PDB file of C-alpha atoms in Angstrom:
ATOM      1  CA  UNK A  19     -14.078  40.428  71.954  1.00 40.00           C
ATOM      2  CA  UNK A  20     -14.356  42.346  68.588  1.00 49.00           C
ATOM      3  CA  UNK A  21     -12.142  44.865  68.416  1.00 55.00           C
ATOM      4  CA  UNK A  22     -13.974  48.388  67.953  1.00 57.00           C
ATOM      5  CA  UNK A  23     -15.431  49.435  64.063  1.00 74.00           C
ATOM      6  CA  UNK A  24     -12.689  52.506  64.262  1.00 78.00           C
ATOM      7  CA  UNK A  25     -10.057  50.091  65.063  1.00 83.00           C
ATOM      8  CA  UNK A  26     -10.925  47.990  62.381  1.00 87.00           C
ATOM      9  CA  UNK A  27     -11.017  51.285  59.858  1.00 87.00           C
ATOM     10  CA  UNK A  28      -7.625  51.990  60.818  1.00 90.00           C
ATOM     11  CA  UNK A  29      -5.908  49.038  59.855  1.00 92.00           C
ATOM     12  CA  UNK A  30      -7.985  48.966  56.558  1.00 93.00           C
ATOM     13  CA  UNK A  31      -7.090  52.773  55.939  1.00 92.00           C
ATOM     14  CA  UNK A  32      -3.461  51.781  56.613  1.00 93.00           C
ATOM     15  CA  UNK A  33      -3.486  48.310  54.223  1.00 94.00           C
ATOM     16  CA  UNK A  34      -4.931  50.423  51.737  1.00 95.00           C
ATOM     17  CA  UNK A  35      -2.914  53.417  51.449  1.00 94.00           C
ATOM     18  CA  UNK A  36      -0.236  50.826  51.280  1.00 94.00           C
ATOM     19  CA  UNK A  37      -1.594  49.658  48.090  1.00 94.00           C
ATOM     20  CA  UNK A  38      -2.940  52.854  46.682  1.00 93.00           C
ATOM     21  CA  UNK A  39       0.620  54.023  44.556  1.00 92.00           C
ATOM     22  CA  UNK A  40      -0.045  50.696  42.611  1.00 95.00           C
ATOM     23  CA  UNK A  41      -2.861  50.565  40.085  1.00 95.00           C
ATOM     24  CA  UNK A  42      -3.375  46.853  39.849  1.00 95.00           C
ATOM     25  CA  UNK A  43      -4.116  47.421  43.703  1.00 96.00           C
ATOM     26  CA  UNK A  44      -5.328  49.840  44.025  1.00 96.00           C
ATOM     27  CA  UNK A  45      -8.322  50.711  46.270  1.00 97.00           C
ATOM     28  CA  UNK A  46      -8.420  46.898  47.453  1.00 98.00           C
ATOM     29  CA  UNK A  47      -7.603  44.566  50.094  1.00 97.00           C
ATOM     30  CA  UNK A  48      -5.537  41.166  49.430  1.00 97.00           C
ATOM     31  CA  UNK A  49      -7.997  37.840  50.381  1.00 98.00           C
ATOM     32  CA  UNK A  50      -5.003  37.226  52.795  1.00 97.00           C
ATOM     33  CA  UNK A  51      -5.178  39.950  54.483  1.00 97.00           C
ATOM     34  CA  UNK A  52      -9.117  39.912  54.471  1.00 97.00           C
ATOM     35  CA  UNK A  53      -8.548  36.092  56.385  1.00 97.00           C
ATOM     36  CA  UNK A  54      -5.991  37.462  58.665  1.00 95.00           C
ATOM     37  CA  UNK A  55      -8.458  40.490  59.861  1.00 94.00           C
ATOM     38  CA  UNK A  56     -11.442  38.292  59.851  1.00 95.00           C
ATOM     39  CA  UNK A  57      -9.822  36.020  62.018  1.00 95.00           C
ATOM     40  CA  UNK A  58      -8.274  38.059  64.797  1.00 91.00           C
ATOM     41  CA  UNK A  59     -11.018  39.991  65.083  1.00 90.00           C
ATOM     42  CA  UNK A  60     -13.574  37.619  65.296  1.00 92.00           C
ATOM     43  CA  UNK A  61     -15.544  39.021  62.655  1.00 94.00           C
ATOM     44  CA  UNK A  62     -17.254  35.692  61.330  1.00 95.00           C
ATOM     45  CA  UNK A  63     -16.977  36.499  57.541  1.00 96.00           C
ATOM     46  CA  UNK A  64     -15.440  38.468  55.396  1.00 97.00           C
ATOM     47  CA  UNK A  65     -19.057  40.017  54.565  1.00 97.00           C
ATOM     48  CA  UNK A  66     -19.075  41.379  57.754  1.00 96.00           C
ATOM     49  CA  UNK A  67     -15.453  43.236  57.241  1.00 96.00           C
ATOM     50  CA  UNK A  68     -16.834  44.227  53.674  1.00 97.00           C
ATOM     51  CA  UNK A  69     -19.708  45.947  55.758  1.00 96.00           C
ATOM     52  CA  UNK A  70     -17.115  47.737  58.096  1.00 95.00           C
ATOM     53  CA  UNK A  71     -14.928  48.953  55.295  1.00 96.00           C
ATOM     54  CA  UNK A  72     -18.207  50.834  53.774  1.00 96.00           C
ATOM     55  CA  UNK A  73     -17.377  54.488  55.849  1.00 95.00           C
ATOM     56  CA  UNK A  74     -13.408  54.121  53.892  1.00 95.00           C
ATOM     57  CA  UNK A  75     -15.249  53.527  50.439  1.00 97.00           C
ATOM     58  CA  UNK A  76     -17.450  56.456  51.017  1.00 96.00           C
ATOM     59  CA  UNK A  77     -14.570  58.963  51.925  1.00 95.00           C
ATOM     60  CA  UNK A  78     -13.739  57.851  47.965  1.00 97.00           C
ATOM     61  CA  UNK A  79     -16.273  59.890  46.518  1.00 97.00           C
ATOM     62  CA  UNK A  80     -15.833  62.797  44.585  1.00 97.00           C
ATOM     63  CA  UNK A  81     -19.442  64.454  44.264  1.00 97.00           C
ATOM     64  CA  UNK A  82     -18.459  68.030  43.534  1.00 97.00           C
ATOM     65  CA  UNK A  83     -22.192  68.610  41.923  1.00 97.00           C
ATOM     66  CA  UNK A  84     -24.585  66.441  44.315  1.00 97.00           C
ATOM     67  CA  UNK A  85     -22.328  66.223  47.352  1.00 96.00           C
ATOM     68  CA  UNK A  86     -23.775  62.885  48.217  1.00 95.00           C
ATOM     69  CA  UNK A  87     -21.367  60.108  48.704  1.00 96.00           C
ATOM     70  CA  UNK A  88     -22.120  56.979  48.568  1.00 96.00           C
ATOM     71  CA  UNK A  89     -19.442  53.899  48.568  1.00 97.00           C
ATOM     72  CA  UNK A  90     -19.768  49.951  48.172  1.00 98.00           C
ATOM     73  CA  UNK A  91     -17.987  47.511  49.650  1.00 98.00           C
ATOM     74  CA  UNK A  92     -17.852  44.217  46.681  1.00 98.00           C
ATOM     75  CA  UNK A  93     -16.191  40.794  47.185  1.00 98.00           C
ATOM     76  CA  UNK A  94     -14.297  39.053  44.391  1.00 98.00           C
ATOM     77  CA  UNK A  95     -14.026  36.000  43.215  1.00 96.00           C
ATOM     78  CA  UNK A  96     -10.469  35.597  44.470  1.00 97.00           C
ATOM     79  CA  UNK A  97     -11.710  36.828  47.929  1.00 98.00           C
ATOM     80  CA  UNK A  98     -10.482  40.393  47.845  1.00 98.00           C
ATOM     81  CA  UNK A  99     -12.494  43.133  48.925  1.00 98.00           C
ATOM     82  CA  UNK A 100     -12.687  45.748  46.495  1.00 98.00           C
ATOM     83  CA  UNK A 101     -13.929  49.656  47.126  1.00 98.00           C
ATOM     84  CA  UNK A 102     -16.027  51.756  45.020  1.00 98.00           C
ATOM     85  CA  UNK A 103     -17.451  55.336  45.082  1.00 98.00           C
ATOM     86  CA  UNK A 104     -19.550  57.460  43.349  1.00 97.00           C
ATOM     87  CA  UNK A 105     -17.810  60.105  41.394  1.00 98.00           C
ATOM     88  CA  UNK A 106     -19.412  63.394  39.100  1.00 98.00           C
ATOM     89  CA  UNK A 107     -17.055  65.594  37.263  1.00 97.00           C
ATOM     90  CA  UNK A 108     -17.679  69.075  37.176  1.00 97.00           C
ATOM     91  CA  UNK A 109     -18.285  70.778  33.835  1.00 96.00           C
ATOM     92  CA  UNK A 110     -19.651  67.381  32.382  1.00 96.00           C
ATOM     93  CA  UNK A 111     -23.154  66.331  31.281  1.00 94.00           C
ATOM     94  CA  UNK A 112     -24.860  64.206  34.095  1.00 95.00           C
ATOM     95  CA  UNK A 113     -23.845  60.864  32.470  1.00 95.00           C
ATOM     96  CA  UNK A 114     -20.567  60.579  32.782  1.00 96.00           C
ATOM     97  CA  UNK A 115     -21.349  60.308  36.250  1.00 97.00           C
ATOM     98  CA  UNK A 116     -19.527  57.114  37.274  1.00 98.00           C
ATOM     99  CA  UNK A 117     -21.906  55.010  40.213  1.00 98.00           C
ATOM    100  CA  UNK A 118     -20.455  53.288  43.178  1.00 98.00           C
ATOM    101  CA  UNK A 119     -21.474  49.765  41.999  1.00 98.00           C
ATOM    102  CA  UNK A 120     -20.314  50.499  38.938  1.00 98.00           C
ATOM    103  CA  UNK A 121     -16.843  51.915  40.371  1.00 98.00           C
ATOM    104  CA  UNK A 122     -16.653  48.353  42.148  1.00 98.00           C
ATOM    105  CA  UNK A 123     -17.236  46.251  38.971  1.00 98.00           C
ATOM    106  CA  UNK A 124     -14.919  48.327  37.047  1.00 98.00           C
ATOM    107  CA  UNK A 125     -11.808  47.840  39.472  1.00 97.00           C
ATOM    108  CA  UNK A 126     -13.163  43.906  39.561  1.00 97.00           C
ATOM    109  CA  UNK A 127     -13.181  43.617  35.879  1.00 97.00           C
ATOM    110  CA  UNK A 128      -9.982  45.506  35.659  1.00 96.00           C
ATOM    111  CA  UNK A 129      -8.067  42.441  37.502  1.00 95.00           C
ATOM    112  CA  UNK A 130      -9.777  39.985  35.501  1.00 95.00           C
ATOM    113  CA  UNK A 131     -12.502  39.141  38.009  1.00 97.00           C
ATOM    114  CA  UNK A 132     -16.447  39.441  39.159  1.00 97.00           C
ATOM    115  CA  UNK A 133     -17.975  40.057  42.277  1.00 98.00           C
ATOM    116  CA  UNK A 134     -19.382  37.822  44.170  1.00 98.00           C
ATOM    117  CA  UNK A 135     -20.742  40.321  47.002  1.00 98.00           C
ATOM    118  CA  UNK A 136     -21.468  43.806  47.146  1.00 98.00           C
ATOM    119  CA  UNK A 137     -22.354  45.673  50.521  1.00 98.00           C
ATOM    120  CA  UNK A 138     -24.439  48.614  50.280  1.00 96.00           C
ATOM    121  CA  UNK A 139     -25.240  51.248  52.774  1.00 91.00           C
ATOM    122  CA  UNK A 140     -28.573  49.559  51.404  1.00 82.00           C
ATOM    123  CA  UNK A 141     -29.327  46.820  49.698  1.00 76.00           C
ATOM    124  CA  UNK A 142     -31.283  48.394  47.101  1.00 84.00           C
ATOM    125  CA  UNK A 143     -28.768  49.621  44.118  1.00 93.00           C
ATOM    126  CA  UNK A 144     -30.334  52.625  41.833  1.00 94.00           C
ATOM    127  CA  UNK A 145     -32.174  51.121  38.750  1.00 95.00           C
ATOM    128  CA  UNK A 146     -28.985  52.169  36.446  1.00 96.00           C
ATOM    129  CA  UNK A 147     -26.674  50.033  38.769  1.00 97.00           C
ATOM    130  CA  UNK A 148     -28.720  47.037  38.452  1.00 97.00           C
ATOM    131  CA  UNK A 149     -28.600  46.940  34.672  1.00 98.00           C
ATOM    132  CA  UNK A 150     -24.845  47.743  35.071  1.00 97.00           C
ATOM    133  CA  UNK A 151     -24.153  44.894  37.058  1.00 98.00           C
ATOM    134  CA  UNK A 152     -26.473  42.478  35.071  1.00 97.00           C
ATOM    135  CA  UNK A 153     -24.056  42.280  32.326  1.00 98.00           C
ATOM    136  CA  UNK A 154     -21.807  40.360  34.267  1.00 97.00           C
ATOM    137  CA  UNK A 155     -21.175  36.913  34.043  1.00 96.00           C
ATOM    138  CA  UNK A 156     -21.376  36.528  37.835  1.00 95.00           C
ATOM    139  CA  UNK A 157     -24.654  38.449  37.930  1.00 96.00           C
ATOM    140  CA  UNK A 158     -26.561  35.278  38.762  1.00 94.00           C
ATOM    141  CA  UNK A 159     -24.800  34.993  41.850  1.00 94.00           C
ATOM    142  CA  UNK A 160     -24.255  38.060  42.756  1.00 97.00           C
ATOM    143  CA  UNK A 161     -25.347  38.735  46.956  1.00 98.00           C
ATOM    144  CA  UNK A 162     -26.377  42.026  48.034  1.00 97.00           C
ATOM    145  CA  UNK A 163     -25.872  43.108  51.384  1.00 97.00           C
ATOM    146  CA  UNK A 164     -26.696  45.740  54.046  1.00 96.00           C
ATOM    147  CA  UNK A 165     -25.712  46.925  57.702  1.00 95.00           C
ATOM    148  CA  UNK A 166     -29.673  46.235  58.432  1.00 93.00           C
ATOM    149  CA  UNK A 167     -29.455  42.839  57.789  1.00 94.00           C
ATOM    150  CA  UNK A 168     -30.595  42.930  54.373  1.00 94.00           C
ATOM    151  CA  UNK A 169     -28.949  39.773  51.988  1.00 95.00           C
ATOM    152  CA  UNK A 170     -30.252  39.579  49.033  1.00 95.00           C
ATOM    153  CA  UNK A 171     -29.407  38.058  45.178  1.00 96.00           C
ATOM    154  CA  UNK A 172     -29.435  40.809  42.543  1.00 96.00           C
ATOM    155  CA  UNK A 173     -32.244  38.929  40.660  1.00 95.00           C
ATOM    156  CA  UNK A 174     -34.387  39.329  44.361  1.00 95.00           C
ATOM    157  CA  UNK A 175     -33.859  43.585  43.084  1.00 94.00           C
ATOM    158  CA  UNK A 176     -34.115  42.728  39.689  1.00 95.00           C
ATOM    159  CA  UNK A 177     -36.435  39.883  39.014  1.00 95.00           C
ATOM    160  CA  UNK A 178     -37.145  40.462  35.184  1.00 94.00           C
ATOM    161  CA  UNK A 179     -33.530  41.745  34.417  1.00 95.00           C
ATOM    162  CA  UNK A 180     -33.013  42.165  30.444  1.00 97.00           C
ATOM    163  CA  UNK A 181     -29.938  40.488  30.440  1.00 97.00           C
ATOM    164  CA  UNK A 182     -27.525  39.868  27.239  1.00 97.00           C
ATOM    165  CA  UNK A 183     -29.031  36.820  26.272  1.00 97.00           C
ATOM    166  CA  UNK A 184     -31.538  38.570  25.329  1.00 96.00           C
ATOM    167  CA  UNK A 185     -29.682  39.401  22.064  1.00 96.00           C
ATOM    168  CA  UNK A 186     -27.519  36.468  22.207  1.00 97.00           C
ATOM    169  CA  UNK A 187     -24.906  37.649  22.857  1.00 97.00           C
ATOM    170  CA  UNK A 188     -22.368  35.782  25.874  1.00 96.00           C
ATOM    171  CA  UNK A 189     -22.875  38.157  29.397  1.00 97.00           C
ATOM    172  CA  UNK A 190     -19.122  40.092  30.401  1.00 97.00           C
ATOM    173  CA  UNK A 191     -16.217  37.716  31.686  1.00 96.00           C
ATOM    174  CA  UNK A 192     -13.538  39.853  32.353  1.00 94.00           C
ATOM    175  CA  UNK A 193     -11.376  36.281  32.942  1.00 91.00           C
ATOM    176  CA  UNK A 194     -10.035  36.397  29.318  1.00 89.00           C
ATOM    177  CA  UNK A 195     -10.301  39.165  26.298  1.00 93.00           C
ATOM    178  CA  UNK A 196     -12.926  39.054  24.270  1.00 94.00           C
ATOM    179  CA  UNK A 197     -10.852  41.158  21.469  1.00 96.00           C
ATOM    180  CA  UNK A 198      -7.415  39.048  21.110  1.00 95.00           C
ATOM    181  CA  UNK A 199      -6.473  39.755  17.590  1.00 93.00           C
ATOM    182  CA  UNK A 200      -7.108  43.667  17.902  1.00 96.00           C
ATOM    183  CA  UNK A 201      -3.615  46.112  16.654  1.00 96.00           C
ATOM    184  CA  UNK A 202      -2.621  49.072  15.889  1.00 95.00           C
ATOM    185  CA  UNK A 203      -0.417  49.922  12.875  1.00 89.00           C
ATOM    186  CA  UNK A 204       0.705  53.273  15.144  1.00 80.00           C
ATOM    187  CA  UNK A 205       4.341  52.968  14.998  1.00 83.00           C
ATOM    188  CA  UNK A 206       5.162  55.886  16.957  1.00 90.00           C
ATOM    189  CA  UNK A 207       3.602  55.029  20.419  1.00 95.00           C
ATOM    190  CA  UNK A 208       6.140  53.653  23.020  1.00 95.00           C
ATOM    191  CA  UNK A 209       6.009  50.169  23.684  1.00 96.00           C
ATOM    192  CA  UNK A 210       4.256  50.792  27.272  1.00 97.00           C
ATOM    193  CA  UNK A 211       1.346  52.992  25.944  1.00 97.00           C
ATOM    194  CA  UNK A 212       1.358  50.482  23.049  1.00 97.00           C
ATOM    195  CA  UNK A 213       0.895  47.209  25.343  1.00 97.00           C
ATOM    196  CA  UNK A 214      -1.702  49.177  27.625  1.00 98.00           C
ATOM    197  CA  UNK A 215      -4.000  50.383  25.124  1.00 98.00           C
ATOM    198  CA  UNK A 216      -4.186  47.267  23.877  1.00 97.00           C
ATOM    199  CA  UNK A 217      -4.265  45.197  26.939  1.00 97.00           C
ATOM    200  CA  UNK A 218      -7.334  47.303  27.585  1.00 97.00           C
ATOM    201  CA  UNK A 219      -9.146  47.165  24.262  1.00 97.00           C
ATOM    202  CA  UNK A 220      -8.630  43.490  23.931  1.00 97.00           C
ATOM    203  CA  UNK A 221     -10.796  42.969  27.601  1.00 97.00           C
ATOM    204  CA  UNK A 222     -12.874  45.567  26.480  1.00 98.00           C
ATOM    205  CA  UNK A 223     -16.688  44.318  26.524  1.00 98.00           C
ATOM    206  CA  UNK A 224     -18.232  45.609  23.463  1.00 97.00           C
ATOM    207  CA  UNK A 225     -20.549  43.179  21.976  1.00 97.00           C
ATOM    208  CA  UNK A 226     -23.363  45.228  20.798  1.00 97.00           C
ATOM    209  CA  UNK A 227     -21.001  47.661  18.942  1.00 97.00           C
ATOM    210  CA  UNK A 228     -18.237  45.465  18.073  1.00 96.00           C
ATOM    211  CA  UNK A 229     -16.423  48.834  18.387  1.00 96.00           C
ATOM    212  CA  UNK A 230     -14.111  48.351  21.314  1.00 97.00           C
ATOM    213  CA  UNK A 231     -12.266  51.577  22.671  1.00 98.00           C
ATOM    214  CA  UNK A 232      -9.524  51.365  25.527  1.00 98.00           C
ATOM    215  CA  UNK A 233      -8.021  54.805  27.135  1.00 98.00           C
ATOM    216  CA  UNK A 234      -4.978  55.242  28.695  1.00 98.00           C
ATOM    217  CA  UNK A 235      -3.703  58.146  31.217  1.00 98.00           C
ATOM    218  CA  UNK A 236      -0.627  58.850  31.782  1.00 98.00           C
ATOM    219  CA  UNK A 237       0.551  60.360  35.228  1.00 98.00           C
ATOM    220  CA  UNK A 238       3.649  62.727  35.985  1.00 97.00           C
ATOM    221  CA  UNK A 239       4.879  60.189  38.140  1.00 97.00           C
ATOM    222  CA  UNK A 240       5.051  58.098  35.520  1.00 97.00           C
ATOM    223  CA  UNK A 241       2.514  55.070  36.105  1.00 97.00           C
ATOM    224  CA  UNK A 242       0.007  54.525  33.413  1.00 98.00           C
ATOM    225  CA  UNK A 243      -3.696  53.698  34.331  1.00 98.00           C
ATOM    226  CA  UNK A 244      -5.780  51.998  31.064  1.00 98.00           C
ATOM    227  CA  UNK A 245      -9.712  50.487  31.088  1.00 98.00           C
ATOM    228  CA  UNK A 246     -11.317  49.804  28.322  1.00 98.00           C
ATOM    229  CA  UNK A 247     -15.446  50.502  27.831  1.00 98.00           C
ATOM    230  CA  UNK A 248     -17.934  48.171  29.203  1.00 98.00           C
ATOM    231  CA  UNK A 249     -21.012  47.957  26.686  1.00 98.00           C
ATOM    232  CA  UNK A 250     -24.698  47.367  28.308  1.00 98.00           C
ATOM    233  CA  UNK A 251     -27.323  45.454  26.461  1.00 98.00           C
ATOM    234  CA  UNK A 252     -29.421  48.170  26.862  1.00 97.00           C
ATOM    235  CA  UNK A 253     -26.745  50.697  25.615  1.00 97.00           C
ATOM    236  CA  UNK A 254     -27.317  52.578  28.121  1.00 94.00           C
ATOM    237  CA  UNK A 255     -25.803  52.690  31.164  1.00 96.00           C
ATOM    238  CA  UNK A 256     -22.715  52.128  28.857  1.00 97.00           C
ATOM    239  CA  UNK A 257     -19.252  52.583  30.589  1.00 98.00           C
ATOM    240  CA  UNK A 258     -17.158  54.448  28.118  1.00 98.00           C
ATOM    241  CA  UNK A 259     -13.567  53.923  28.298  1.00 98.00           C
ATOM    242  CA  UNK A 260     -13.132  57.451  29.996  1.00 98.00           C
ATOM    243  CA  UNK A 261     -14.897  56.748  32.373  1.00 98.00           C
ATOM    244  CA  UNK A 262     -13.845  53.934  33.267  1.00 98.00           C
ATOM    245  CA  UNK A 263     -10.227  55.249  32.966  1.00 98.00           C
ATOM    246  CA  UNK A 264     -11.127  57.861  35.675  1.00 98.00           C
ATOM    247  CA  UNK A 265     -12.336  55.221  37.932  1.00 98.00           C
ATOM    248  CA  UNK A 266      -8.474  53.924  37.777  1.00 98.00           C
ATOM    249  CA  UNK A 267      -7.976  57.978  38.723  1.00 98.00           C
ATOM    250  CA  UNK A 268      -9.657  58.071  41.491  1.00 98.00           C
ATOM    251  CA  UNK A 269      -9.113  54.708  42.650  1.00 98.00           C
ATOM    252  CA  UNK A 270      -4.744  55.488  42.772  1.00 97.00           C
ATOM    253  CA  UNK A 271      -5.880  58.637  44.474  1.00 96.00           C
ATOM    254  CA  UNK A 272      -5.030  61.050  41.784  1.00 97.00           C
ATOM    255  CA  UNK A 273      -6.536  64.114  40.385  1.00 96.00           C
ATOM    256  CA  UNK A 274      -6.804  65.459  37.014  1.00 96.00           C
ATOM    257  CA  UNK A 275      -4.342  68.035  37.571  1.00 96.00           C
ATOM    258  CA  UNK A 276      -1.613  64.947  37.757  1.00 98.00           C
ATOM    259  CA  UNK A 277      -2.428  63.684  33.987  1.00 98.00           C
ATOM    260  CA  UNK A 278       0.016  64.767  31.809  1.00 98.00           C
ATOM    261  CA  UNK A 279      -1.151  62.516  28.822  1.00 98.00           C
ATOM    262  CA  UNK A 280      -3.840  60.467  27.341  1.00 98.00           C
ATOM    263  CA  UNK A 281      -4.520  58.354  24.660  1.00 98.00           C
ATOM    264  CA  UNK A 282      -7.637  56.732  23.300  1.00 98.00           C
ATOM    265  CA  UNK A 283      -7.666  53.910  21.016  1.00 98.00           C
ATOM    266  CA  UNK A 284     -10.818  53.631  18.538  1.00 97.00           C
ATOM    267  CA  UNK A 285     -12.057  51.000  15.963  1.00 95.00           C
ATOM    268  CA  UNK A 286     -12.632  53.517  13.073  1.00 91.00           C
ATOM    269  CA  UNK A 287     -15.961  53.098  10.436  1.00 90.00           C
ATOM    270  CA  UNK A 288     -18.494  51.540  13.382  1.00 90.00           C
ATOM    271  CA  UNK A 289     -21.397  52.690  14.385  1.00 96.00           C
ATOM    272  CA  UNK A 290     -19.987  54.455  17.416  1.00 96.00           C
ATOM    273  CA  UNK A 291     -17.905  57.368  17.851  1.00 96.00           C
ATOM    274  CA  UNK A 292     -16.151  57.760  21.356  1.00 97.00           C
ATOM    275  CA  UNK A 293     -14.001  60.400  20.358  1.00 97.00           C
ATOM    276  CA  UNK A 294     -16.439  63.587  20.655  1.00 97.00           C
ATOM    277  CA  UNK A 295     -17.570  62.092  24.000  1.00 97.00           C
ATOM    278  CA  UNK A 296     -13.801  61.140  25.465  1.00 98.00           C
ATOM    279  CA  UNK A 297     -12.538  64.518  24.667  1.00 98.00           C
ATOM    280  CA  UNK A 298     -15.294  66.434  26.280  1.00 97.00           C
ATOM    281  CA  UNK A 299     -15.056  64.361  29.381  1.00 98.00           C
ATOM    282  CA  UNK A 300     -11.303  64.604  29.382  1.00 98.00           C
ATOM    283  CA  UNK A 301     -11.732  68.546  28.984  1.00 97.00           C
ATOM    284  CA  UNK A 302     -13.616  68.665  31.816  1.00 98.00           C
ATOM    285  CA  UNK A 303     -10.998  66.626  34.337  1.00 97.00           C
ATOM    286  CA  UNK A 304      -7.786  67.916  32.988  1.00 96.00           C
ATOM    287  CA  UNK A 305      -8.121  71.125  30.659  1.00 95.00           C
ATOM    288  CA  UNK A 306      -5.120  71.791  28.317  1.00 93.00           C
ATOM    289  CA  UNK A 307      -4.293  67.687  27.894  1.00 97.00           C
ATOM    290  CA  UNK A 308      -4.994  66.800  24.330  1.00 96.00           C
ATOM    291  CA  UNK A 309      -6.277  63.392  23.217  1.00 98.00           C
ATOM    292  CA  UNK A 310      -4.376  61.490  21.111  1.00 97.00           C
ATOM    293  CA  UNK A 311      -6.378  59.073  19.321  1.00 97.00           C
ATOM    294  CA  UNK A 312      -5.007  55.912  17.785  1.00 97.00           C
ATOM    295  CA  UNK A 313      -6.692  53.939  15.058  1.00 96.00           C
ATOM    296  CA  UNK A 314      -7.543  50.130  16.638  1.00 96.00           C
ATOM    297  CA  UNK A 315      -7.788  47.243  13.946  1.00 95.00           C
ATOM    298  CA  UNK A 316      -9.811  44.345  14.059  1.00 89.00           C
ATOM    299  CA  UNK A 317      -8.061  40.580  13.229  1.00 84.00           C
ATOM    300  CA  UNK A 318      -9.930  37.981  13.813  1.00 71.00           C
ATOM    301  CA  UNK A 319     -12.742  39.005  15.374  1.00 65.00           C
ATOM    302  CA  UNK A 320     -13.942  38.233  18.637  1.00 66.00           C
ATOM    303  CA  UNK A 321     -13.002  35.194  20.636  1.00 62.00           C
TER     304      UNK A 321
END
């Protein structure tokens, strides 16, 4: 007999909050312990468990404007289950308004992986998350599902998707960076913001740009939470490396008031600017934190 959907809830509330303190594990579930779970509960699939795990992922969201939460459920490509919620910050413009979907990619990508799956409380993703998650590699293959029933491929949603071939340019692979011979000449950065700014901006997907940008936060406790910004073929929905840097927030469990520090890293004389856009979002989470923003240089090129 399946054990009952609170049961199950429990034990995912208590393997997550045992991974929340870390940020490479944060807000996911090891593919062993997704097995185990599966198996002793009789669940079938790990889609299923994805599907139960759905009321956790919405508790994520931080909608202080709309307050409607939504949270996703996505599979990865190493079998993990990975959570994702919407979050709006208060004092912003509307668009830095980070989706669930998008949440999910972003802590895939972060890890150096795609999703395979993604359960919805629908299977019917807003049009902005479906040109979000079109610029992924694993797009093509990407499965949709719902507690209705619903399984469907991202192109069944999104038949005529404008895709980055359409400009020739290679789709998002998070599996290796796409910036490897990016520096900084900043000598006075400690090694550990040094590496994770660029560790960031070198898997930073920036194409269209060629301006890659990487943020990183800094915590009182210490721990250190970097993204970089995820370009769309369309430009916009562009993830900008604050954003995606407060996904890594939220996803740790943390609030603004814990960032002591932050740093963005820029590629100077492009034809993009994050700066103005960083600082006003950063404003908005954490008053009274300046941005310190460190000059990124290009060697090389792309991969």
């Amino acid at each position: 007999m399946n054990a009952p959907a609170p049961a199950i809830e429990t034990e995912l509330g208590d393997l997550l909050e045992g991974r929340r303190s870390d940020p490479a594990t944060a807000a996911t579930i090891d593919a062993a312990d997704v097995v185990r779970l599966v198996d002793r509960q009789g669940l079938g699939s790990p889609a299923a468990l994805a599907l139960l795990a759905l009321p956790i992922a919405t508790r994520m969201a931080r909608p202080p404007i709309s307050e409607y939460r939504v949270g996703v459920v996505g599979i990865d490509d190493a079998g993990d289950l990975v959570l994702g919620a919407n979050v709006e910050v208060f004092g912003a413009d509307l668009g830095s308004t980070i989706h669930a979907e998008g949440f999910a990619s972003l802590r895939a990508r972060s890890r150096g992986r795609m999703l395979r799956l993604l359960a919805l409380t629908e299977a019917r993703p807003c049009a902005h998350c479906r040109q979000t998650l079109a610029e992924s590699a694993g797009a093509d293959e990407l499965l949709l599902i719902d507690p209705g029933g619903s399984r469907r491929r991202l192109d069944d949603v999104y038949p005529w998707a404008f895709r980055p071939g359409a400009l020739g340019i290679d789709p998002d692979d998070p599996r290796r960076p796409a910036w490897p011979g990016l520096t900084t000449g900043a000598g006075d950065l400690a090694p550990a913001i040094r590496d994770a700014l660029l560790g960031a901006a070198r898997r930073a997907h920036a194409p269209y740009s060629r301006c890659p940008s990487a943020v990183v936060l800094r915590l009182a406790d210490g721990r250190l939470l970097a993204a970089g910004c995820v370009e769309s073929v369309s430009f916009n929905p562009t993830i900008t490396a604050m954003q995606a840097a407060l996904v890594e927030l939220v996803a740790v469990g943390a609030t603004g008031g814990e960032v002591e520090a932050a740093w963005l890293g820029v590629v100077r004389g492009g034809p993009v600017d994050p700066v103005p856009g960083a600082t006003a979002l950063l404003g908005a989470v954490t008053p009274g934190v300046d941005l310190a923003v460190v000059d990124l240089q290009l060697v090389g090129g792309r991969r």
